[in-house]
Amino acid sequence: MRIGYLLPLILLLTDGSATVARPTKAPKLEGMGYDKARDLILRYGWKPFPGECTGVARATCARYPELGNCQGVSPGYCDMSFSKDNRCLIIVTLESPPGTSKDDTWIKDVTFRREPCRKDPT
């Protein structure tokens, strides 16, 4: 009687046609255009972490609240931060600031921190 009860469960667990939710590997962001990467980051549940937003126009700050600092030269670096579940995702881009020209801003570095994002002490 016990085997009759467990058999359907065993068949379900060993059946290759059964769908099991498995975590998928996150796409590699380095080298990707910022707007495309940002869409992916937001779809994964990350939220923009408010940055200082220096070195860019106000319209850019409004569109990208995660923007920290951008160098005022070209090509220049910008940093952006996102938070999720007390973790921090820091993105560094190269070329022009995000939103200034189509696909001209791309991701150079990605850093995950197992701690909340913090404002730089100044």
PDB file of C-alpha atoms in Angstrom:
ATOM      1  CA  MET A   1       0.000   0.000   0.000  1.00  0.00           C
ATOM      2  CA  ARG A   2       2.803   2.407   0.792  1.00  0.00           C
ATOM      3  CA  ILE A   3       4.559   1.724  -2.518  1.00  0.00           C
ATOM      4  CA  GLY A   4       1.282   2.382  -4.348  1.00  0.00           C
ATOM      5  CA  TYR A   5       1.126   5.755  -2.630  1.00  0.00           C
ATOM      6  CA  LEU A   6       4.746   6.710  -3.320  1.00  0.00           C
ATOM      7  CA  LEU A   7       4.933   5.405  -6.899  1.00  0.00           C
ATOM      8  CA  PRO A   8       3.060   8.335  -8.519  1.00  0.00           C
ATOM      9  CA  LEU A   9       5.255  10.779  -6.581  1.00  0.00           C
ATOM     10  CA  ILE A  10       8.437   8.990  -7.673  1.00  0.00           C
ATOM     11  CA  LEU A  11       7.245   8.945 -11.299  1.00  0.00           C
ATOM     12  CA  LEU A  12       6.459  12.645 -11.150  1.00  0.00           C
ATOM     13  CA  LEU A  13       9.890  13.489  -9.752  1.00  0.00           C
ATOM     14  CA  THR A  14      11.735  11.360 -12.320  1.00  0.00           C
ATOM     15  CA  ASP A  15       9.581  12.219 -15.327  1.00  0.00           C
ATOM     16  CA  GLY A  16      11.649  14.286 -17.772  1.00  0.00           C
ATOM     17  CA  SER A  17       8.523  15.899 -19.182  1.00  0.00           C
ATOM     18  CA  ALA A  18       7.607  17.494 -15.860  1.00  0.00           C
ATOM     19  CA  THR A  19       8.387  21.194 -15.794  1.00  0.00           C
ATOM     20  CA  VAL A  20      10.482  22.331 -12.865  1.00  0.00           C
ATOM     21  CA  ALA A  21      11.240  26.012 -12.300  1.00  0.00           C
ATOM     22  CA  ARG A  22      14.993  26.478 -12.340  1.00  0.00           C
ATOM     23  CA  PRO A  23      16.879  29.720 -11.920  1.00  0.00           C
ATOM     24  CA  THR A  24      18.172  31.050 -15.191  1.00  0.00           C
ATOM     25  CA  LYS A  25      21.615  32.531 -15.539  1.00  0.00           C
ATOM     26  CA  ALA A  26      21.542  36.300 -15.711  1.00  0.00           C
ATOM     27  CA  PRO A  27      22.748  37.737 -19.013  1.00  0.00           C
ATOM     28  CA  LYS A  28      26.219  39.238 -19.182  1.00  0.00           C
ATOM     29  CA  LEU A  29      25.819  43.006 -19.060  1.00  0.00           C
ATOM     30  CA  GLU A  30      29.378  44.077 -19.858  1.00  0.00           C
ATOM     31  CA  GLY A  31      29.551  45.405 -23.409  1.00  0.00           C
ATOM     32  CA  MET A  32      25.766  45.855 -23.648  1.00  0.00           C
ATOM     33  CA  GLY A  33      24.158  49.214 -24.407  1.00  0.00           C
ATOM     34  CA  TYR A  34      22.995  50.910 -21.197  1.00  0.00           C
ATOM     35  CA  ASP A  35      19.307  51.327 -22.056  1.00  0.00           C
ATOM     36  CA  LYS A  36      18.964  47.658 -23.039  1.00  0.00           C
ATOM     37  CA  ALA A  37      20.841  46.553 -19.903  1.00  0.00           C
ATOM     38  CA  ARG A  38      18.760  48.889 -17.733  1.00  0.00           C
ATOM     39  CA  ASP A  39      15.549  47.320 -19.042  1.00  0.00           C
ATOM     40  CA  LEU A  40      16.887  43.869 -18.094  1.00  0.00           C
ATOM     41  CA  ILE A  41      18.009  45.051 -14.664  1.00  0.00           C
ATOM     42  CA  LEU A  42      14.582  46.516 -13.936  1.00  0.00           C
ATOM     43  CA  ARG A  43      12.837  43.335 -15.178  1.00  0.00           C
ATOM     44  CA  TYR A  44      14.930  41.316 -12.706  1.00  0.00           C
ATOM     45  CA  GLY A  45      13.390  43.405  -9.916  1.00  0.00           C
ATOM     46  CA  TRP A  46      16.223  45.833  -9.196  1.00  0.00           C
ATOM     47  CA  LYS A  47      15.159  49.376  -8.284  1.00  0.00           C
ATOM     48  CA  PRO A  48      17.099  52.542  -9.112  1.00  0.00           C
ATOM     49  CA  PHE A  49      19.068  53.730  -6.098  1.00  0.00           C
ATOM     50  CA  PRO A  50      19.006  57.549  -6.065  1.00  0.00           C
ATOM     51  CA  GLY A  51      22.374  58.977  -7.040  1.00  0.00           C
ATOM     52  CA  GLU A  52      23.987  62.404  -6.802  1.00  0.00           C
ATOM     53  CA  CYS A  53      23.471  62.890 -10.532  1.00  0.00           C
ATOM     54  CA  THR A  54      26.393  65.180 -11.298  1.00  0.00           C
ATOM     55  CA  GLY A  55      27.914  66.034 -14.652  1.00  0.00           C
ATOM     56  CA  VAL A  56      24.698  65.712 -16.694  1.00  0.00           C
ATOM     57  CA  ALA A  57      21.601  67.729 -17.597  1.00  0.00           C
ATOM     58  CA  ARG A  58      18.534  67.757 -15.311  1.00  0.00           C
ATOM     59  CA  ALA A  59      16.477  65.893 -17.912  1.00  0.00           C
ATOM     60  CA  THR A  60      18.993  63.038 -17.778  1.00  0.00           C
ATOM     61  CA  CYS A  61      18.780  62.990 -13.962  1.00  0.00           C
ATOM     62  CA  ALA A  62      14.982  62.772 -14.159  1.00  0.00           C
ATOM     63  CA  ARG A  63      15.080  59.890 -16.644  1.00  0.00           C
ATOM     64  CA  TYR A  64      17.879  57.990 -14.842  1.00  0.00           C
ATOM     65  CA  PRO A  65      17.472  58.546 -11.077  1.00  0.00           C
ATOM     66  CA  GLU A  66      20.136  55.868 -10.444  1.00  0.00           C
ATOM     67  CA  LEU A  67      22.845  58.044 -11.990  1.00  0.00           C
ATOM     68  CA  GLY A  68      25.652  58.935  -9.606  1.00  0.00           C
ATOM     69  CA  ASN A  69      28.457  60.832 -11.315  1.00  0.00           C
ATOM     70  CA  CYS A  70      29.478  61.357 -14.917  1.00  0.00           C
ATOM     71  CA  GLN A  71      32.779  62.741 -16.093  1.00  0.00           C
ATOM     72  CA  GLY A  72      32.467  65.875 -18.149  1.00  0.00           C
ATOM     73  CA  VAL A  73      34.772  64.590 -20.897  1.00  0.00           C
ATOM     74  CA  SER A  74      34.249  62.282 -23.837  1.00  0.00           C
ATOM     75  CA  PRO A  75      34.738  59.422 -23.649  1.00  0.00           C
ATOM     76  CA  GLY A  76      33.844  59.480 -19.995  1.00  0.00           C
ATOM     77  CA  TYR A  77      32.665  57.189 -17.248  1.00  0.00           C
ATOM     78  CA  CYS A  78      29.327  57.274 -15.416  1.00  0.00           C
ATOM     79  CA  ASP A  79      28.235  55.204 -12.427  1.00  0.00           C
ATOM     80  CA  MET A  80      24.726  54.011 -11.661  1.00  0.00           C
ATOM     81  CA  SER A  81      23.362  52.020  -8.709  1.00  0.00           C
ATOM     82  CA  PHE A  82      20.379  49.708  -8.209  1.00  0.00           C
ATOM     83  CA  SER A  83      19.144  47.988  -5.064  1.00  0.00           C
ATOM     84  CA  LYS A  84      17.248  44.769  -4.369  1.00  0.00           C
ATOM     85  CA  ASP A  85      16.817  42.728  -1.182  1.00  0.00           C
ATOM     86  CA  ASN A  86      19.498  44.695   0.725  1.00  0.00           C
ATOM     87  CA  ARG A  87      21.999  44.167  -2.094  1.00  0.00           C
ATOM     88  CA  CYS A  88      23.589  46.661  -4.406  1.00  0.00           C
ATOM     89  CA  LEU A  89      24.291  46.517  -8.134  1.00  0.00           C
ATOM     90  CA  ILE A  90      26.753  49.112  -9.415  1.00  0.00           C
ATOM     91  CA  ILE A  91      27.110  49.760 -13.133  1.00  0.00           C
ATOM     92  CA  VAL A  92      29.916  51.755 -14.733  1.00  0.00           C
ATOM     93  CA  THR A  93      29.415  52.947 -18.299  1.00  0.00           C
ATOM     94  CA  LEU A  94      31.784  54.352 -20.888  1.00  0.00           C
ATOM     95  CA  GLU A  95      31.302  56.960 -23.614  1.00  0.00           C
ATOM     96  CA  SER A  96      28.558  59.577 -23.273  1.00  0.00           C
ATOM     97  CA  PRO A  97      26.020  59.802 -20.423  1.00  0.00           C
ATOM     98  CA  PRO A  98      22.927  57.612 -20.798  1.00  0.00           C
ATOM     99  CA  GLY A  99      20.148  59.013 -22.939  1.00  0.00           C
ATOM    100  CA  THR A 100      22.330  61.490 -24.843  1.00  0.00           C
ATOM    101  CA  SER A 101      22.637  59.415 -28.009  1.00  0.00           C
ATOM    102  CA  LYS A 102      21.216  56.069 -29.093  1.00  0.00           C
ATOM    103  CA  ASP A 103      23.369  53.052 -28.148  1.00  0.00           C
ATOM    104  CA  ASP A 104      26.415  55.242 -27.498  1.00  0.00           C
ATOM    105  CA  THR A 105      26.590  54.408 -23.799  1.00  0.00           C
ATOM    106  CA  TRP A 106      27.730  50.886 -22.999  1.00  0.00           C
ATOM    107  CA  ILE A 107      28.490  48.983 -19.825  1.00  0.00           C
ATOM    108  CA  LYS A 108      32.134  48.629 -18.886  1.00  0.00           C
ATOM    109  CA  ASP A 109      31.871  47.149 -15.356  1.00  0.00           C
ATOM    110  CA  VAL A 110      29.281  45.450 -13.160  1.00  0.00           C
ATOM    111  CA  THR A 111      29.707  44.989  -9.406  1.00  0.00           C
ATOM    112  CA  PHE A 112      27.332  43.091  -7.088  1.00  0.00           C
ATOM    113  CA  ARG A 113      27.551  43.830  -3.378  1.00  0.00           C
ATOM    114  CA  ARG A 114      25.951  41.713  -0.687  1.00  0.00           C
ATOM    115  CA  GLU A 115      25.094  44.828   1.274  1.00  0.00           C
ATOM    116  CA  PRO A 116      22.778  47.787   0.758  1.00  0.00           C
ATOM    117  CA  CYS A 117      23.809  50.625  -1.553  1.00  0.00           C
ATOM    118  CA  ARG A 118      25.177  53.641   0.279  1.00  0.00           C
ATOM    119  CA  LYS A 119      25.734  57.257  -0.538  1.00  0.00           C
ATOM    120  CA  ASP A 120      29.388  58.245  -0.736  1.00  0.00           C
ATOM    121  CA  PRO A 121      30.356  60.256   2.350  1.00  0.00           C
ATOM    122  CA  THR A 122      31.287  63.770   1.284  1.00  0.00           C
TER     123      THR A 122
END
